[in-house]
Amino acid sequence: MACNRKSKSLRKLPEGSRSDFCSYRNAVYRATKLSIKLFGNDCFETRSKEIHLDHMYSMLEGFLNLIDPYVIGMVENLRVVSRSENCSKQHRCIYTKEELFNLFLKNEAYYEMASQDTLGLKVSYKDIYDKYQFLLPAIEHSI
């Protein structure tokens, strides 16, 4: 089976939002690259045609749920997997949205990265925190 994630992802998008998704995906790629540079390890450099970098909470679901590119691009949301595993996963998510934000909100280094908006994505940690802080008590209570 060919791995054509772009076309499979684009089929799930609402009509007229493809260019917005492409811009979002590019922002996630930039945030991912920065996150790996600042917080990653050597395993993320072993990518090849057969070894892929997987966003455990997918870029498509991040776009559809209006999740900030810095959150989707953080190293805690990344893993190295085989091509076949990544292609079969498609846009499904390993994390719930609550689990994803729990990882983000508990890591102060991401606060700094997002607050500086190093990539010029026009978002700030304060915006992210204000939008999702209501999740923290529920997450901490469930742990």
Tab-separated table of N, CA and C in Angstrom:
chain	number	residue	atom	x	y	z
A	1	MET	N	0.836	-1.177	0.000
A	1	MET	CA	0.000	0.000	0.000
A	1	MET	C	0.884	1.246	0.000
A	2	ALA	N	0.610	2.134	-0.895
A	2	ALA	CA	1.392	3.366	-0.976
A	2	ALA	C	1.035	4.292	0.184
A	3	CYS	N	2.034	5.004	0.650
A	3	CYS	CA	1.815	5.936	1.760
A	3	CYS	C	1.651	7.329	1.193
A	4	ASN	N	0.434	7.713	0.913
A	4	ASN	CA	0.153	9.043	0.395
A	4	ASN	C	-0.684	9.778	1.421
A	5	ARG	N	-0.037	10.147	2.520
A	5	ARG	CA	-0.738	10.757	3.643
A	5	ARG	C	-1.391	12.072	3.254
A	6	LYS	N	-0.775	12.787	2.347
A	6	LYS	CA	-1.326	14.082	1.984
A	6	LYS	C	-2.740	13.936	1.431
A	7	SER	N	-2.923	13.052	0.447
A	7	SER	CA	-4.238	12.940	-0.152
A	7	SER	C	-5.240	12.314	0.809
A	8	LYS	N	-4.821	11.338	1.642
A	8	LYS	CA	-5.731	10.741	2.609
A	8	LYS	C	-6.157	11.768	3.639
A	9	SER	N	-5.234	12.577	4.093
A	9	SER	CA	-5.563	13.607	5.078
A	9	SER	C	-6.510	14.637	4.493
A	10	LEU	N	-6.244	15.036	3.288
A	10	LEU	CA	-7.038	16.098	2.673
A	10	LEU	C	-8.479	15.674	2.427
A	11	ARG	N	-8.728	14.386	2.270
A	11	ARG	CA	-10.101	13.918	2.050
A	11	ARG	C	-10.996	14.170	3.260
A	12	LYS	N	-10.445	14.204	4.456
A	12	LYS	CA	-11.237	14.388	5.674
A	12	LYS	C	-11.538	15.860	5.949
A	13	LEU	N	-10.879	16.755	5.248
A	13	LEU	CA	-11.034	18.183	5.509
A	13	LEU	C	-12.372	18.708	5.012
A	14	PRO	N	-12.933	19.663	5.751
A	14	PRO	CA	-14.135	20.329	5.253
A	14	PRO	C	-13.829	21.053	3.942
A	15	GLU	N	-14.802	21.160	3.101
A	15	GLU	CA	-14.638	21.825	1.801
A	15	GLU	C	-14.128	23.248	2.001
A	16	GLY	N	-13.130	23.635	1.233
A	16	GLY	CA	-12.603	24.986	1.267
A	16	GLY	C	-11.516	25.231	2.308
A	17	SER	N	-11.109	24.195	3.050
A	17	SER	CA	-10.108	24.427	4.108
A	17	SER	C	-8.748	23.823	3.776
A	18	ARG	N	-8.557	23.356	2.554
A	18	ARG	CA	-7.289	22.702	2.199
A	18	ARG	C	-6.093	23.634	2.290
A	19	SER	N	-6.225	24.836	1.809
A	19	SER	CA	-5.068	25.744	1.863
A	19	SER	C	-4.767	26.129	3.311
A	20	ASP	N	-5.808	26.265	4.139
A	20	ASP	CA	-5.584	26.542	5.557
A	20	ASP	C	-4.858	25.368	6.215
A	21	PHE	N	-5.255	24.145	5.873
A	21	PHE	CA	-4.587	22.974	6.436
A	21	PHE	C	-3.125	22.927	5.990
A	22	CYS	N	-2.865	23.228	4.738
A	22	CYS	CA	-1.481	23.215	4.246
A	22	CYS	C	-0.631	24.240	5.001
A	23	SER	N	-1.166	25.408	5.266
A	23	SER	CA	-0.448	26.417	6.053
A	23	SER	C	-0.226	25.917	7.474
A	24	TYR	N	-1.245	25.302	8.063
A	24	TYR	CA	-1.131	24.758	9.415
A	24	TYR	C	-0.068	23.660	9.450
A	25	ARG	N	-0.115	22.759	8.488
A	25	ARG	CA	0.853	21.662	8.438
A	25	ARG	C	2.278	22.208	8.328
A	26	ASN	N	2.484	23.226	7.518
A	26	ASN	CA	3.813	23.843	7.412
A	26	ASN	C	4.252	24.456	8.740
A	27	ALA	N	3.311	25.083	9.458
A	27	ALA	CA	3.638	25.647	10.772
A	27	ALA	C	4.004	24.531	11.752
A	28	VAL	N	3.294	23.406	11.699
A	28	VAL	CA	3.618	22.269	12.572
A	28	VAL	C	4.997	21.723	12.225
A	29	TYR	N	5.310	21.607	10.940
A	29	TYR	CA	6.644	21.135	10.537
A	29	TYR	C	7.734	22.048	11.112
A	30	ARG	N	7.518	23.365	11.030
A	30	ARG	CA	8.513	24.303	11.567
A	30	ARG	C	8.618	24.185	13.087
A	31	ALA	N	7.470	24.066	13.759
A	31	ALA	CA	7.480	23.913	15.215
A	31	ALA	C	8.137	22.596	15.616
A	32	THR	N	7.895	21.540	14.853
A	32	THR	CA	8.504	20.230	15.121
A	32	THR	C	10.020	20.312	14.979
A	33	LYS	N	10.466	20.926	13.911
A	33	LYS	CA	11.908	21.056	13.685
A	33	LYS	C	12.571	21.832	14.824
A	34	LEU	N	11.950	22.919	15.253
A	34	LEU	CA	12.491	23.709	16.352
A	34	LEU	C	12.483	22.907	17.658
A	35	SER	N	11.399	22.212	17.913
A	35	SER	CA	11.279	21.407	19.131
A	35	SER	C	12.350	20.319	19.179
A	36	ILE	N	12.586	19.656	18.060
A	36	ILE	CA	13.627	18.624	17.996
A	36	ILE	C	14.998	19.251	18.245
A	37	LYS	N	15.231	20.404	17.634
A	37	LYS	CA	16.523	21.079	17.808
A	37	LYS	C	16.758	21.451	19.274
A	38	LEU	N	15.721	21.949	19.949
A	38	LEU	CA	15.874	22.414	21.321
A	38	LEU	C	15.759	21.306	22.363
A	39	PHE	N	14.892	20.327	22.128
A	39	PHE	CA	14.562	19.366	23.176
A	39	PHE	C	14.699	17.907	22.757
A	40	GLY	N	15.016	17.649	21.503
A	40	GLY	CA	15.021	16.281	20.996
A	40	GLY	C	16.287	15.521	21.302
A	41	ASN	N	16.346	14.318	20.763
A	41	ASN	CA	17.543	13.498	20.903
A	41	ASN	C	17.883	12.871	19.551
A	42	ASP	N	18.932	12.099	19.507
A	42	ASP	CA	19.429	11.562	18.244
A	42	ASP	C	18.451	10.634	17.523
A	43	CYS	N	17.532	10.020	18.251
A	43	CYS	CA	16.623	9.082	17.585
A	43	CYS	C	15.780	9.773	16.520
A	44	PHE	N	15.523	11.075	16.684
A	44	PHE	CA	14.720	11.794	15.699
A	44	PHE	C	15.491	12.048	14.410
A	45	GLU	N	16.794	11.880	14.438
A	45	GLU	CA	17.615	12.106	13.251
A	45	GLU	C	17.751	10.854	12.388
A	46	THR	N	17.217	9.719	12.846
A	46	THR	CA	17.384	8.453	12.131
A	46	THR	C	16.320	8.224	11.064
A	47	ARG	N	15.612	9.247	10.686
A	47	ARG	CA	14.540	9.085	9.712
A	47	ARG	C	15.082	8.749	8.331
A	48	SER	N	14.266	8.013	7.589
A	48	SER	CA	14.614	7.634	6.222
A	48	SER	C	13.311	7.332	5.482
A	49	LYS	N	13.438	6.759	4.314
A	49	LYS	CA	12.248	6.387	3.560
A	49	LYS	C	11.443	5.312	4.300
A	50	GLU	N	12.128	4.465	5.063
A	50	GLU	CA	11.462	3.383	5.791
A	50	GLU	C	11.248	3.680	7.275
A	51	ILE	N	11.866	4.718	7.795
A	51	ILE	CA	11.713	5.113	9.202
A	51	ILE	C	11.121	6.516	9.224
A	52	HIS	N	9.929	6.652	9.812
A	52	HIS	CA	9.198	7.915	9.798
A	52	HIS	C	9.110	8.539	11.185
A	53	LEU	N	8.911	9.838	11.192
A	53	LEU	CA	8.614	10.579	12.411
A	53	LEU	C	7.101	10.723	12.470
A	54	ASP	N	6.496	10.233	13.543
A	54	ASP	CA	5.045	10.228	13.686
A	54	ASP	C	4.624	11.234	14.752
A	55	HIS	N	3.639	12.050	14.419
A	55	HIS	CA	2.997	12.911	15.410
A	55	HIS	C	1.881	12.075	16.028
A	56	MET	N	2.024	11.721	17.305
A	56	MET	CA	1.070	10.808	17.942
A	56	MET	C	-0.333	11.408	18.019
A	57	TYR	N	-0.437	12.704	18.233
A	57	TYR	CA	-1.699	13.411	18.030
A	57	TYR	C	-1.531	14.044	16.650
A	58	SER	N	-2.285	13.585	15.696
A	58	SER	CA	-2.009	13.898	14.291
A	58	SER	C	-2.178	15.375	13.946
A	59	MET	N	-1.471	15.776	12.903
A	59	MET	CA	-1.586	17.154	12.424
A	59	MET	C	-3.002	17.447	11.947
A	60	LEU	N	-3.628	16.488	11.304
A	60	LEU	CA	-4.992	16.705	10.815
A	60	LEU	C	-5.949	16.943	11.977
A	61	GLU	N	-5.878	16.106	13.004
A	61	GLU	CA	-6.750	16.302	14.163
A	61	GLU	C	-6.397	17.595	14.892
A	62	GLY	N	-5.116	17.945	14.913
A	62	GLY	CA	-4.711	19.223	15.497
A	62	GLY	C	-5.360	20.383	14.763
A	63	PHE	N	-5.363	20.320	13.452
A	63	PHE	CA	-5.993	21.360	12.639
A	63	PHE	C	-7.498	21.405	12.889
A	64	LEU	N	-8.143	20.256	12.853
A	64	LEU	CA	-9.596	20.197	13.019
A	64	LEU	C	-10.034	20.635	14.413
A	65	ASN	N	-9.161	20.455	15.413
A	65	ASN	CA	-9.483	20.828	16.792
A	65	ASN	C	-8.840	22.146	17.216
A	66	LEU	N	-8.281	22.882	16.241
A	66	LEU	CA	-7.694	24.199	16.481
A	66	LEU	C	-6.586	24.171	17.532
A	67	ILE	N	-5.748	23.141	17.493
A	67	ILE	CA	-4.646	23.015	18.443
A	67	ILE	C	-3.420	23.711	17.876
A	68	ASP	N	-2.791	24.482	18.723
A	68	ASP	CA	-1.638	25.278	18.329
A	68	ASP	C	-0.523	24.410	17.738
A	69	PRO	N	0.135	24.861	16.659
A	69	PRO	CA	1.240	24.099	16.056
A	69	PRO	C	2.377	23.788	17.024
A	70	TYR	N	2.645	24.676	18.003
A	70	TYR	CA	3.701	24.392	18.983
A	70	TYR	C	3.355	23.151	19.814
A	71	VAL	N	2.087	22.944	20.090
A	71	VAL	CA	1.660	21.792	20.881
A	71	VAL	C	1.805	20.516	20.061
A	72	ILE	N	1.366	20.539	18.824
A	72	ILE	CA	1.474	19.354	17.966
A	72	ILE	C	2.937	19.033	17.676
A	73	GLY	N	3.793	20.047	17.586
A	73	GLY	CA	5.194	19.841	17.240
A	73	GLY	C	6.113	19.500	18.397
A	74	MET	N	5.623	19.468	19.634
A	74	MET	CA	6.525	19.191	20.762
A	74	MET	C	7.042	17.751	20.716
A	75	VAL	N	8.262	17.536	21.216
A	75	VAL	CA	8.892	16.209	21.115
A	75	VAL	C	8.107	15.134	21.855
A	76	GLU	N	7.380	15.495	22.894
A	76	GLU	CA	6.566	14.502	23.595
A	76	GLU	C	5.440	13.958	22.733
A	77	ASN	N	5.144	14.633	21.654
A	77	ASN	CA	4.115	14.168	20.730
A	77	ASN	C	4.728	13.439	19.534
A	78	LEU	N	6.011	13.172	19.573
A	78	LEU	CA	6.699	12.547	18.444
A	78	LEU	C	7.211	11.165	18.811
A	79	ARG	N	7.276	10.321	17.820
A	79	ARG	CA	7.924	9.019	17.970
A	79	ARG	C	8.449	8.592	16.607
A	80	VAL	N	9.440	7.728	16.619
A	80	VAL	CA	10.011	7.188	15.394
A	80	VAL	C	9.394	5.816	15.189
A	81	VAL	N	8.800	5.606	14.014
A	81	VAL	CA	8.122	4.340	13.717
A	81	VAL	C	8.469	3.892	12.300
A	82	SER	N	8.113	2.676	12.011
A	82	SER	CA	8.323	2.168	10.648
A	82	SER	C	7.347	2.844	9.690
A	83	ARG	N	7.712	2.838	8.449
A	83	ARG	CA	6.868	3.425	7.408
A	83	ARG	C	5.489	2.772	7.404
A	84	SER	N	5.460	1.436	7.494
A	84	SER	CA	4.179	0.731	7.432
A	84	SER	C	3.285	1.086	8.621
A	85	GLU	N	3.882	1.215	9.813
A	85	GLU	CA	3.080	1.587	10.988
A	85	GLU	C	2.532	2.997	10.853
A	86	ASN	N	3.362	3.923	10.388
A	86	ASN	CA	2.920	5.308	10.242
A	86	ASN	C	1.832	5.424	9.174
A	87	CYS	N	1.999	4.711	8.082
A	87	CYS	CA	1.005	4.785	7.008
A	87	CYS	C	-0.319	4.145	7.418
A	88	SER	N	-0.243	3.077	8.200
A	88	SER	CA	-1.489	2.432	8.620
A	88	SER	C	-2.211	3.254	9.689
A	89	LYS	N	-1.475	4.018	10.470
A	89	LYS	CA	-2.080	4.871	11.501
A	89	LYS	C	-2.871	6.013	10.872
A	90	GLN	N	-2.372	6.546	9.773
A	90	GLN	CA	-2.966	7.684	9.083
A	90	GLN	C	-3.177	8.852	10.036
A	91	HIS	N	-4.416	9.320	10.209
A	91	HIS	CA	-4.666	10.501	11.037
A	91	HIS	C	-5.178	10.150	12.432
A	92	ARG	N	-5.195	8.870	12.772
A	92	ARG	CA	-5.638	8.480	14.118
A	92	ARG	C	-4.637	8.980	15.164
A	93	CYS	N	-5.131	9.201	16.367
A	93	CYS	CA	-4.297	9.750	17.434
A	93	CYS	C	-4.037	8.702	18.514
A	94	ILE	N	-2.828	8.734	19.051
A	94	ILE	CA	-2.451	7.859	20.163
A	94	ILE	C	-2.858	8.515	21.482
A	95	TYR	N	-2.729	9.845	21.540
A	95	TYR	CA	-3.102	10.606	22.728
A	95	TYR	C	-4.503	11.168	22.568
A	96	THR	N	-5.160	11.392	23.697
A	96	THR	CA	-6.368	12.213	23.679
A	96	THR	C	-5.922	13.670	23.707
A	97	LYS	N	-6.829	14.557	23.419
A	97	LYS	CA	-6.504	15.984	23.473
A	97	LYS	C	-6.104	16.374	24.894
A	98	GLU	N	-6.774	15.835	25.882
A	98	GLU	CA	-6.454	16.143	27.273
A	98	GLU	C	-5.045	15.678	27.633
A	99	GLU	N	-4.674	14.478	27.205
A	99	GLU	CA	-3.326	13.965	27.476
A	99	GLU	C	-2.267	14.833	26.801
A	100	LEU	N	-2.549	15.253	25.583
A	100	LEU	CA	-1.618	16.104	24.848
A	100	LEU	C	-1.384	17.418	25.586
A	101	PHE	N	-2.454	18.072	26.014
A	101	PHE	CA	-2.302	19.343	26.710
A	101	PHE	C	-1.688	19.163	28.090
A	102	ASN	N	-1.937	18.056	28.716
A	102	ASN	CA	-1.297	17.776	29.992
A	102	ASN	C	0.224	17.764	29.808
A	103	LEU	N	0.713	17.124	28.762
A	103	LEU	CA	2.146	17.104	28.486
A	103	LEU	C	2.679	18.508	28.226
A	104	PHE	N	1.948	19.283	27.460
A	104	PHE	CA	2.382	20.633	27.127
A	104	PHE	C	2.403	21.538	28.357
A	105	LEU	N	1.321	21.528	29.114
A	105	LEU	CA	1.191	22.456	30.230
A	105	LEU	C	2.136	22.143	31.378
A	106	LYS	N	2.610	20.915	31.466
A	106	LYS	CA	3.526	20.542	32.543
A	106	LYS	C	4.993	20.758	32.186
A	107	ASN	N	5.290	21.215	30.984
A	107	ASN	CA	6.673	21.390	30.561
A	107	ASN	C	6.967	22.874	30.372
A	108	GLU	N	7.628	23.475	31.327
A	108	GLU	CA	7.887	24.915	31.294
A	108	GLU	C	8.735	25.355	30.106
A	109	ALA	N	9.557	24.459	29.568
A	109	ALA	CA	10.382	24.828	28.416
A	109	ALA	C	9.504	25.177	27.213
A	110	TYR	N	8.379	24.505	27.066
A	110	TYR	CA	7.475	24.837	25.963
A	110	TYR	C	6.787	26.169	26.192
A	111	TYR	N	6.532	26.524	27.459
A	111	TYR	CA	5.949	27.824	27.732
A	111	TYR	C	6.837	28.908	27.134
A	112	GLU	N	8.137	28.756	27.384
A	112	GLU	CA	9.107	29.746	26.914
A	112	GLU	C	9.135	29.791	25.383
A	113	MET	N	9.204	28.615	24.759
A	113	MET	CA	9.266	28.557	23.299
A	113	MET	C	8.028	29.193	22.683
A	114	ALA	N	6.855	28.841	23.197
A	114	ALA	CA	5.618	29.383	22.643
A	114	ALA	C	5.484	30.867	22.952
A	115	SER	N	5.899	31.286	24.151
A	115	SER	CA	5.743	32.696	24.505
A	115	SER	C	6.660	33.591	23.677
A	116	GLN	N	7.821	33.075	23.285
A	116	GLN	CA	8.714	33.851	22.426
A	116	GLN	C	8.260	33.830	20.980
A	117	ASP	N	7.407	32.884	20.628
A	117	ASP	CA	6.911	32.720	19.256
A	117	ASP	C	8.060	32.807	18.261
A	118	THR	N	9.058	31.977	18.501
A	118	THR	CA	10.276	31.968	17.710
A	118	THR	C	10.003	31.844	16.220
A	119	LEU	N	8.954	31.124	15.865
A	119	LEU	CA	8.660	30.886	14.449
A	119	LEU	C	7.765	31.957	13.840
A	120	GLY	N	7.326	32.904	14.645
A	120	GLY	CA	6.452	33.946	14.120
A	120	GLY	C	5.074	33.427	13.765
A	121	LEU	N	4.566	32.462	14.550
A	121	LEU	CA	3.262	31.870	14.258
A	121	LEU	C	2.105	32.698	14.813
A	122	LYS	N	2.439	33.799	15.484
A	122	LYS	CA	1.437	34.724	16.010
A	122	LYS	C	0.540	34.075	17.067
A	123	VAL	N	1.130	33.226	17.896
A	123	VAL	CA	0.421	32.658	19.045
A	123	VAL	C	1.320	32.829	20.256
A	124	SER	N	0.747	32.751	21.423
A	124	SER	CA	1.560	32.874	22.625
A	124	SER	C	1.164	31.798	23.611
A	125	TYR	N	2.073	31.492	24.502
A	125	TYR	CA	1.757	30.505	25.526
A	125	TYR	C	0.549	30.952	26.337
A	126	LYS	N	0.475	32.261	26.645
A	126	LYS	CA	-0.651	32.753	27.429
A	126	LYS	C	-1.967	32.446	26.724
A	127	ASP	N	-2.014	32.628	25.409
A	127	ASP	CA	-3.227	32.306	24.659
A	127	ASP	C	-3.563	30.829	24.785
A	128	ILE	N	-2.532	29.990	24.665
A	128	ILE	CA	-2.749	28.544	24.748
A	128	ILE	C	-3.211	28.182	26.154
A	129	TYR	N	-2.519	28.710	27.147
A	129	TYR	CA	-2.854	28.386	28.532
A	129	TYR	C	-4.268	28.856	28.866
A	130	ASP	N	-4.590	30.086	28.490
A	130	ASP	CA	-5.923	30.615	28.778
A	130	ASP	C	-7.007	29.759	28.125
A	131	LYS	N	-6.713	29.257	26.942
A	131	LYS	CA	-7.701	28.479	26.207
A	131	LYS	C	-7.899	27.089	26.811
A	132	TYR	N	-6.836	26.487	27.373
A	132	TYR	CA	-6.914	25.088	27.777
A	132	TYR	C	-6.677	24.828	29.263
A	133	GLN	N	-6.475	25.863	30.070
A	133	GLN	CA	-6.179	25.637	31.486
A	133	GLN	C	-7.313	24.932	32.208
A	134	PHE	N	-8.539	25.055	31.717
A	134	PHE	CA	-9.664	24.389	32.361
A	134	PHE	C	-9.486	22.868	32.372
A	135	LEU	N	-8.625	22.352	31.500
A	135	LEU	CA	-8.389	20.909	31.459
A	135	LEU	C	-7.523	20.430	32.620
A	136	LEU	N	-6.675	21.302	33.167
A	136	LEU	CA	-5.709	20.871	34.180
A	136	LEU	C	-6.344	20.214	35.404
A	137	PRO	N	-7.339	20.801	36.055
A	137	PRO	CA	-7.890	20.136	37.230
A	137	PRO	C	-8.456	18.752	36.915
A	138	ALA	N	-9.127	18.614	35.788
A	138	ALA	CA	-9.706	17.320	35.411
A	138	ALA	C	-8.605	16.293	35.132
A	139	ILE	N	-7.540	16.735	34.493
A	139	ILE	CA	-6.443	15.832	34.173
A	139	ILE	C	-5.733	15.393	35.449
A	140	GLU	N	-5.397	16.354	36.307
A	140	GLU	CA	-4.689	16.018	37.537
A	140	GLU	C	-5.547	15.153	38.444
A	141	HIS	N	-6.850	15.378	38.449
A	141	HIS	CA	-7.749	14.580	39.270
A	141	HIS	C	-7.828	13.135	38.772
A	142	SER	N	-7.710	12.949	37.462
A	142	SER	CA	-7.837	11.602	36.899
A	142	SER	C	-6.555	10.791	36.994
A	143	ILE	N	-5.437	11.438	37.320
A	143	ILE	CA	-4.155	10.712	37.377
A	143	ILE	C	-3.997	9.996	38.702
